[in-house]
Amino acid sequence: MNLECFSSGSSLMHRADVRCKIISAFFFSLVVALCHTLFAPVFALLIASVLLFLAHLPYMKVLKRLLMVNVFSLLFWLTLPFTVPGPLFMELGPLVISRPGLALAALITLKTNAIVLVVLALIATSGVAKIGHGLAALKLPSRFCMLLLFTYRYIFVLHQEYQRLRRAALLRGFRPATTMHTYQTYGNLLGMTLVKSWQRGVRVQQAMLLRGFQGRFYVLEGRRLAASDLALVALVFLSACGVVFMERLSSGGGWS
Amino acid sequence: MTTVLLDDISFSHPDGGQLFHHLHLAIGSERVGFIGPNGSGKTTLFHIIMGLIKPDCGRVVMDDKVVADSKAWRQLRRQIGFLFQDADDQLFSPTVLEDVAFGPLNMGCDGPTAKSKAIATLNSLGLADFDNRITHKLSGGEKKLVALATILVMEPDILLLDEPTNNLDPATRERLVAILAKLNLPMVIISHDFDFLAKTTDVIYSLEHGHLHKSESIHLHTHPHAHVYGDHPHDHGG
Ligand SMILES: Nc1ncnc2c1ncn2[C@@H]1O[C@H](COP(=O)(O)OP(=O)(O)OP(=O)(O)O)[C@@H](O)[C@H]1O
Ligand SMILES: [Mg+2]
């Protein structure tokens, strides 16, 4: 299990301040999500690709990610053109493909890909721990940040615990099949994992208590912002403005 | 010097038999080893000392004052460092540096002070360069040492160590012996490892059937352990 396969590296994006990256990604995604025309997302996709290029991520892994995301887009392509009412694009036997349906599917696909690329370039290039701190530094509720950090810390432990139990069962001759015994065993495994996580939660809380925890979570260090960080925010902000401009320009006589 | 007294402690788990029966113990002046069968209640006793479990009867007394209210427990927890049996319970921050700095930050240090304290402690344990490591990616033995650092950075007066040699290879174990010797703090160590206790403690108690027996001579006995490195005779120092 690897939750952060893009986070190590030394590219421009990896080195940028995480707070700036979060703000940029949030703002850019928001603008893209609010687009109605097709031109603006195309432009956004271009910008996102440039950002991704700057992050020097392994291309194969990125493509795999995009493939996963576009499986969902495919669902839209398979449904929307046939269900959204509107002017006819073409007839396929008994099926009617509508023009607005196609446009909507295209719009959704473009938007998702643009947002995914931006998030890959800006967010995935930081580890979860850093993101947690970034969010805390941006004054998000500390409960939320703690939840994120603790989930991150213990999801591996719980996964390992589950794997240990499963391995123990396998080593004692357990073979999954569609039988009552299998269901019962999996039920027990899950149940045990649940009990163990609860017990661990109690012990972690005790450990925190013993070290003087009083409900406040301190962030160790705030890195000072460099000029390049601000430049990144400015760049993404300007690009987002560009997207808005395209949207304005084409919303008069656009495709949809 | 801090002294902690367990006075007339009795305890049984809700669904288990009686673990302790009117137990008395004074800690704070020497290095004590605890040895005893699995399930004899060693860990439970530590939890009672730290106030994580409330005994059925009896009191914990620190510096001649009964520890009763939450403020007194906070004070006690500040002065006694407790190393958990399972280091995964103790390291909850994403990075080693944050985890070690967690205690000092709670005690009111500002960021830079907490950070420099943490780094100094890590260095003193031979864990330089560990600060940016991710806690869940450490090995079992490394976790144990980092957990020790999280305790030591709070500058406790007494240490309670629950099976500190678990997961340690022979070399790291010897390093721990040296570290503990250098610390010069009163401590209580739970271990199933006679050798280790003989090297690190002044007196060994065995906990059996709810009673503590002093057994100073226990480490003079022959002790069974596998001589994996049988070709290399070694000195037990006992
Ligand atoms: N939460 C609990 N509820 C009920 N019984 C418990 C609980 N925790 C521990 N016990 C029981 O209390 C007894 C003492 O447990 P404890 O963990 O103190 O033993 P220990 O001496 O530390 O053993 P070990 O050497 O294996 O670490 C055991 O018999 C255990 O089954
Ligand atoms: Mg124990």
XYZ file of C-alpha atoms and ligand atoms in Angstrom:
526
model
C 0.000 0.000 0.000
C 1.524 3.279 -1.053
C -0.464 6.441 -0.568
C 2.161 8.846 -1.738
C 3.823 7.509 -4.853
C 4.333 11.002 -6.282
C 5.592 12.795 -3.204
C 9.311 12.191 -3.494
C 11.313 14.237 -5.920
C 13.187 17.481 -6.232
C 11.346 19.261 -8.996
C 10.121 22.839 -8.856
C 6.733 21.586 -7.689
C 8.185 19.326 -5.004
C 10.188 22.182 -3.577
C 7.401 24.754 -3.534
C 5.742 25.643 -0.260
C 2.825 23.362 0.514
C 0.517 26.186 1.658
C 0.973 27.987 -1.636
C 0.362 24.788 -3.526
C -2.847 24.060 -1.618
C -4.211 27.554 -2.195
C -3.263 27.490 -5.865
C -4.752 24.064 -6.465
C -7.930 24.971 -4.626
C -8.443 28.201 -6.516
C -7.635 26.714 -9.908
C -9.899 23.706 -9.365
C -12.718 25.956 -8.244
C -12.474 28.066 -11.373
C -12.349 25.003 -13.607
C -15.274 23.402 -11.842
C -17.438 26.466 -12.464
C -16.816 26.577 -16.218
C -19.719 26.041 -18.610
C -18.067 26.368 -21.988
C -15.765 23.902 -23.656
C -12.932 26.262 -24.556
C -12.083 27.278 -21.010
C -11.475 23.707 -19.752
C -9.333 22.980 -22.806
C -7.216 25.965 -21.905
C -7.161 24.806 -18.237
C -6.078 21.346 -19.325
C -3.160 22.901 -21.205
C -2.071 24.876 -18.153
C -2.450 21.826 -15.937
C -0.257 19.851 -18.325
C 2.427 22.499 -18.089
C 2.278 22.382 -14.277
C 2.468 18.603 -14.392
C 5.443 18.818 -16.721
C 7.167 21.044 -14.176
C 6.622 18.380 -11.498
C 8.683 15.750 -13.365
C 6.431 12.900 -12.291
C 6.884 9.390 -13.708
C 4.747 9.405 -16.857
C 3.608 5.827 -16.679
C 2.197 6.255 -13.195
C 0.478 9.476 -14.177
C -1.075 7.802 -17.193
C -2.280 4.963 -15.016
C -3.926 7.447 -12.696
C -5.582 9.232 -15.595
C -6.791 5.932 -16.964
C -8.429 5.147 -13.640
C -10.136 8.530 -13.568
C -11.299 8.247 -17.154
C -13.001 4.951 -16.518
C -15.514 7.102 -14.689
C -15.644 9.606 -17.549
C -16.424 6.714 -19.854
C -19.577 6.092 -17.855
C -20.683 9.631 -18.705
C -19.933 9.090 -22.386
C -22.025 5.931 -22.301
C -25.033 7.572 -20.710
C -25.230 11.333 -21.229
C -25.356 11.482 -25.060
C -28.389 9.186 -25.023
C -30.250 10.729 -22.129
C -29.832 14.492 -22.325
C -32.620 15.923 -24.490
C -31.757 18.380 -27.231
C -30.937 18.787 -30.920
C -29.960 15.608 -32.684
C -26.324 14.864 -33.437
C -26.786 11.504 -35.174
C -28.942 8.404 -35.063
C -27.508 4.968 -34.295
C -30.310 2.560 -35.100
C -32.806 2.962 -32.296
C -30.417 5.163 -30.276
C -30.456 8.906 -30.526
C -27.317 10.858 -29.731
C -27.994 14.407 -28.695
C -25.662 17.309 -29.250
C -25.898 18.805 -25.705
C -25.400 15.317 -24.268
C -22.114 14.955 -26.123
C -21.045 18.423 -25.120
C -21.813 17.722 -21.484
C -19.818 14.483 -21.514
C -16.901 16.279 -23.125
C -17.140 19.122 -20.634
C -17.092 16.772 -17.654
C -14.164 14.809 -19.061
C -12.126 17.910 -19.744
C -12.840 19.370 -16.315
C -12.017 16.184 -14.430
C -8.771 15.686 -16.247
C -7.712 19.280 -15.777
C -8.448 19.118 -12.045
C -6.783 15.735 -11.611
C -3.667 16.968 -13.383
C -3.499 20.101 -11.247
C -3.959 18.086 -8.075
C -1.268 15.638 -9.175
C 1.117 18.477 -9.954
C 0.433 20.573 -6.876
C -0.927 18.343 -4.106
C 0.421 14.870 -4.793
C 3.936 16.282 -4.862
C 3.707 16.802 -1.082
C 3.515 13.973 1.421
C 0.344 13.590 3.472
C 2.173 14.801 6.574
C 3.179 18.021 4.841
C -0.322 18.539 3.508
C -1.699 18.128 7.024
C 0.649 20.790 8.288
C -0.116 23.013 5.360
C -3.822 22.799 6.112
C -3.145 23.529 9.780
C -1.017 26.526 8.818
C -3.887 27.733 6.630
C -5.980 27.747 9.800
C -8.275 24.899 8.932
C -9.930 23.453 12.064
C -7.264 21.601 14.030
C -9.611 18.643 14.520
C -9.763 18.153 10.794
C -5.979 18.310 10.405
C -5.459 15.916 13.307
C -7.943 13.512 11.776
C -6.015 13.578 8.522
C -2.639 13.113 10.177
C -3.770 10.316 12.460
C -5.573 8.499 9.675
C -2.387 8.682 7.693
C -0.260 7.470 10.600
C -2.415 4.504 11.542
C -3.914 3.364 8.275
C -0.685 1.463 7.648
C -0.633 -0.033 11.110
C -4.217 -1.209 10.741
C -3.502 -2.537 7.281
C -0.505 -4.421 8.649
C -2.564 -5.735 11.518
C -5.206 -6.991 9.121
C -2.513 -8.550 6.937
C -0.971 -10.250 9.970
C -4.287 -11.787 10.945
C -5.017 -12.828 7.377
C -1.593 -14.378 6.997
C -2.052 -16.231 10.268
C -5.289 -17.652 8.930
C -3.732 -18.565 5.586
C -0.789 -20.248 7.271
C -3.205 -22.401 9.182
C -4.693 -23.759 6.020
C -7.495 -21.259 5.414
C -8.523 -21.116 1.750
C -11.110 -18.502 0.772
C -14.097 -19.994 -0.999
C -17.807 -19.277 -1.235
C -18.644 -21.100 1.950
C -20.138 -20.159 5.252
C -16.776 -20.882 6.879
C -15.093 -18.299 4.640
C -17.636 -15.609 5.439
C -17.350 -16.357 9.109
C -13.557 -16.187 8.984
C -13.569 -12.877 7.131
C -16.119 -11.597 9.600
C -13.809 -12.567 12.431
C -10.798 -10.976 10.729
C -12.619 -7.708 10.230
C -14.047 -7.834 13.729
C -10.626 -8.453 15.229
C -9.119 -5.625 13.210
C -11.863 -3.337 14.477
C -11.322 -4.321 18.108
C -7.579 -3.937 17.733
C -7.914 -0.505 16.167
C -10.133 0.574 18.991
C -7.655 -0.700 21.561
C -4.870 1.023 19.722
C -6.829 4.238 19.714
C -7.113 4.009 23.485
C -3.387 3.372 23.895
C -2.390 6.183 21.555
C -4.608 8.539 23.484
C -2.896 7.397 26.686
C 0.498 7.974 25.119
C -0.507 11.504 24.166
C -1.876 12.159 27.616
C 1.377 11.001 29.198
C 3.256 13.489 27.112
C 1.207 16.427 28.241
C -1.372 16.622 25.454
C -4.177 18.987 26.372
C -6.184 19.102 23.192
C -3.992 21.568 21.353
C -1.895 20.548 18.440
C 1.199 22.606 17.768
C 2.773 22.987 14.388
C 6.499 22.728 14.702
C 7.820 25.069 12.091
C 6.427 27.429 9.526
C 8.737 27.692 6.596
C 9.167 31.227 5.379
C 7.735 31.845 1.964
C 10.264 32.302 -0.791
C 9.777 34.556 -3.803
C 9.394 31.468 -5.973
C 6.432 30.299 -3.858
C 4.654 33.583 -4.359
C 5.525 33.464 -8.025
C 3.835 30.066 -8.261
C 0.661 31.359 -6.633
C 0.692 34.383 -8.921
C 1.226 32.211 -11.991
C -1.602 29.836 -11.152
C -3.833 32.768 -10.229
C -3.154 34.483 -13.546
C -3.790 31.247 -15.430
C -7.075 30.869 -13.602
C -7.940 34.406 -14.636
C -7.089 33.360 -18.167
C -9.540 30.489 -17.860
C -12.221 32.875 -16.646
C -11.465 35.179 -19.590
C -11.808 32.318 -22.072
C -15.063 31.355 -20.421
C -16.373 34.906 -20.806
C -15.204 35.138 -24.379
C -16.808 31.937 -25.541
C -19.962 31.898 -23.446
C -21.592 34.310 -25.920
C -21.650 31.956 -28.886
C -20.169 28.733 -27.561
C -20.899 25.141 -28.484
C -23.282 24.297 -25.773
C 14.877 13.634 43.938
C 11.392 12.362 43.165
C 10.033 9.340 44.953
C 6.885 7.475 44.107
C 5.232 5.134 46.501
C 2.649 2.501 45.710
C 0.702 2.103 48.894
C -1.499 -0.904 49.529
C -2.497 -1.411 45.901
C -5.001 -4.088 44.983
C -6.351 -4.576 41.516
C -8.185 -7.067 39.381
C -9.413 -6.727 35.828
C -13.216 -6.760 35.585
C -13.337 -10.286 34.219
C -10.002 -11.613 35.469
C -8.520 -12.872 38.696
C -6.806 -10.647 41.230
C -3.534 -9.303 39.881
C -2.209 -7.474 42.953
C -2.992 -7.989 46.544
C -2.127 -5.128 48.924
C 1.078 -4.370 47.119
C 3.698 -1.904 48.380
C 6.548 -0.526 46.349
C 8.854 2.457 46.536
C 10.602 3.730 43.443
C 12.864 6.667 42.847
C 16.102 5.787 44.545
C 17.503 2.900 42.548
C 17.318 0.942 39.346
C 14.774 -1.800 39.656
C 14.169 -4.741 37.364
C 10.787 -6.468 37.099
C 10.600 -9.984 35.890
C 7.613 -12.284 35.840
C 5.585 -14.621 33.697
C 3.414 -13.321 30.871
C 0.154 -12.024 32.207
C 1.428 -11.575 35.752
C 0.498 -7.903 35.663
C 3.757 -6.058 35.074
C 2.367 -3.762 32.407
C -0.790 -3.239 34.428
C 1.297 -2.119 37.398
C 2.988 0.534 35.241
C -0.397 1.738 34.082
C -1.483 2.086 37.683
C 1.633 4.111 38.510
C 0.905 6.473 35.620
C -2.757 6.810 36.528
C -3.990 5.210 33.333
C -5.776 2.565 35.383
C -7.422 3.203 38.721
C -6.646 0.542 41.322
C -9.482 -1.046 43.285
C -7.907 0.171 46.476
C -4.678 1.806 47.514
C -2.965 5.046 46.592
C -0.105 6.382 44.562
C 2.008 8.819 46.558
C 4.517 11.153 44.979
C 6.918 13.155 47.155
C 4.789 12.443 50.241
C 1.611 13.736 48.633
C -1.216 11.471 47.533
C -1.798 11.822 43.805
C -5.504 12.482 43.672
C -6.620 15.234 41.303
C -5.927 15.618 37.611
C -3.409 18.372 38.246
C -1.342 16.069 40.446
C -1.516 13.324 37.812
C -0.325 15.777 35.178
C 2.609 16.643 37.382
C 3.420 12.973 37.948
C 3.242 12.193 34.243
C 5.607 15.032 33.592
C 8.141 13.634 36.014
C 7.887 9.968 35.095
C 8.728 8.822 31.602
C 6.921 5.668 30.489
C 8.134 3.637 27.518
C 5.279 1.525 26.128
C 5.605 -2.143 25.354
C 4.538 -1.436 21.762
C 6.354 1.518 20.193
C 3.665 1.895 17.530
C 1.348 3.172 20.238
C 3.825 5.806 21.238
C 4.866 7.273 17.907
C 1.825 8.973 16.462
C 3.268 11.909 14.544
C 4.162 11.576 10.888
C 7.830 12.418 11.257
C 10.355 11.518 13.940
C 11.213 15.143 14.689
C 7.604 16.100 15.282
C 7.061 13.125 17.492
C 10.032 13.899 19.692
C 9.122 17.595 19.811
C 5.502 16.844 20.753
C 6.201 16.623 24.504
C 8.278 19.816 24.790
C 5.675 21.725 22.756
C 2.963 20.593 25.160
C 5.140 21.677 28.042
C 5.155 25.180 26.650
C 8.409 25.357 24.702
C 8.310 27.443 21.550
C 8.979 25.822 18.175
C 12.724 26.417 17.811
C 13.457 25.380 21.416
C 11.407 22.209 21.075
C 13.133 21.441 17.824
C 16.640 21.899 19.173
C 15.799 19.824 22.252
C 14.450 17.065 20.060
C 17.506 17.065 17.850
C 19.858 17.047 20.836
C 18.027 14.061 22.327
C 18.072 12.178 19.035
C 21.790 12.831 18.713
C 22.466 11.609 22.228
C 20.777 8.312 21.337
C 22.833 7.940 18.190
C 19.831 8.786 16.032
C 21.285 11.776 14.234
C 19.738 12.223 10.766
C 16.563 10.504 11.894
C 14.609 13.737 12.295
C 12.950 13.715 8.882
C 12.260 9.984 8.767
C 8.628 8.917 8.592
C 7.691 7.139 11.826
C 5.691 4.306 10.347
C 8.512 3.439 7.994
C 11.039 2.800 10.780
C 12.035 -0.711 11.739
C 10.792 -2.162 15.017
C 14.081 -1.520 16.808
C 14.383 2.007 15.431
C 10.847 2.728 16.615
C 11.806 1.576 20.085
C 14.801 3.928 20.232
C 12.807 6.860 18.878
C 10.096 6.131 21.445
C 12.802 6.322 24.107
C 13.827 9.683 22.691
C 10.259 10.995 22.968
C 10.412 10.163 26.681
C 13.905 11.425 27.423
C 13.303 14.773 25.743
C 10.819 15.579 28.518
C 13.634 15.287 31.052
C 11.886 12.885 33.419
C 13.104 12.183 36.964
C 12.176 8.506 36.815
C 11.906 6.102 33.900
C 9.493 3.209 33.515
C 10.552 0.969 30.646
C 8.246 -1.817 29.507
C 10.323 -4.461 27.738
C 12.774 -2.062 26.120
C 14.839 -4.826 24.514
C 12.004 -6.223 22.400
C 12.961 -6.097 18.727
C 16.532 -5.055 19.426
C 19.452 -6.834 17.833
C 22.402 -7.706 20.131
C 24.412 -4.649 19.093
C 21.544 -2.209 19.606
C 20.745 -3.902 22.900
C 24.292 -3.256 24.097
C 23.924 0.336 22.938
C 20.789 0.621 25.050
C 22.647 -0.769 28.054
C 25.284 1.925 27.583
C 22.674 4.653 27.088
C 20.805 3.670 30.254
C 24.035 3.468 32.254
C 24.958 6.973 31.154
C 21.551 8.410 32.035
C 22.013 7.965 35.738
C 18.281 8.125 36.480
C 16.279 5.922 38.799
C 14.221 3.558 36.672
C 12.040 0.492 36.656
C 12.591 -1.924 33.793
C 10.282 -4.750 32.838
C 12.083 -7.417 30.892
C 12.192 -11.125 30.323
C 15.893 -10.753 29.607
C 17.906 -11.617 32.746
C 21.147 -10.631 31.142
C 19.867 -7.177 30.322
C 18.402 -6.625 33.786
C 21.602 -7.782 35.445
C 23.531 -5.224 33.440
C 21.181 -2.308 33.921
C 19.595 -2.633 37.358
C 20.645 -2.775 41.009
C 17.848 -4.990 42.228
C 15.437 -7.374 40.548
C 11.928 -8.100 41.743
C 9.905 -10.962 40.459
C 6.174 -10.478 40.233
C 4.262 -13.638 40.789
C 0.744 -14.314 42.048
C 0.265 -10.655 42.877
C 3.319 -10.294 45.075
C 6.719 -8.789 44.501
C 9.688 -10.829 45.667
C 13.077 -9.243 45.920
C 15.572 -11.508 44.284
C 18.934 -9.824 44.261
C 20.645 -13.097 43.586
C 18.477 -14.059 40.687
C 20.973 -13.043 38.068
C 23.685 -15.109 39.693
C 21.794 -18.239 38.735
C 22.512 -19.941 35.526
C 20.051 -18.676 33.019
C 18.851 -20.471 29.981
C 19.340 -18.712 26.701
C 20.187 -19.892 23.251
C 23.813 -19.482 22.367
C 23.325 -18.540 18.788
C 26.860 -17.342 18.600
C 28.107 -20.454 20.366
C 31.550 -20.240 18.824
C 32.181 -16.929 20.516
C 32.228 -17.306 24.302
C 30.863 -14.204 25.977
C 31.073 -12.775 29.457
C 27.864 -12.483 31.408
C 29.363 -10.201 33.995
C 27.090 -11.658 36.721
N -8.135 -4.641 29.233
C -8.084 -5.798 29.915
N -9.228 -6.374 30.310
C -9.196 -7.526 31.007
N -8.069 -8.176 31.350
C -6.915 -7.643 30.983
C -6.843 -6.414 30.243
N -5.548 -6.118 30.040
C -4.834 -7.103 30.598
N -5.639 -8.034 31.170
C -5.208 -9.214 31.897
O -4.422 -8.806 32.976
C -3.336 -9.707 33.161
C -2.042 -8.914 33.273
O -1.763 -8.279 32.045
P -0.407 -7.476 31.839
O -0.438 -6.896 30.468
O -0.219 -6.548 32.972
O 0.673 -8.636 31.909
P 2.253 -8.562 31.771
O 2.841 -9.047 33.040
O 2.679 -7.235 31.298
O 2.514 -9.657 30.651
P 3.595 -9.674 29.469
O 4.873 -10.159 30.050
O 3.024 -10.674 28.510
O 3.679 -8.307 28.883
C -3.369 -10.683 32.015
O -3.839 -11.902 32.500
C -4.350 -10.089 31.037
O -5.102 -11.111 30.465
Mg 3.482 -6.484 29.565
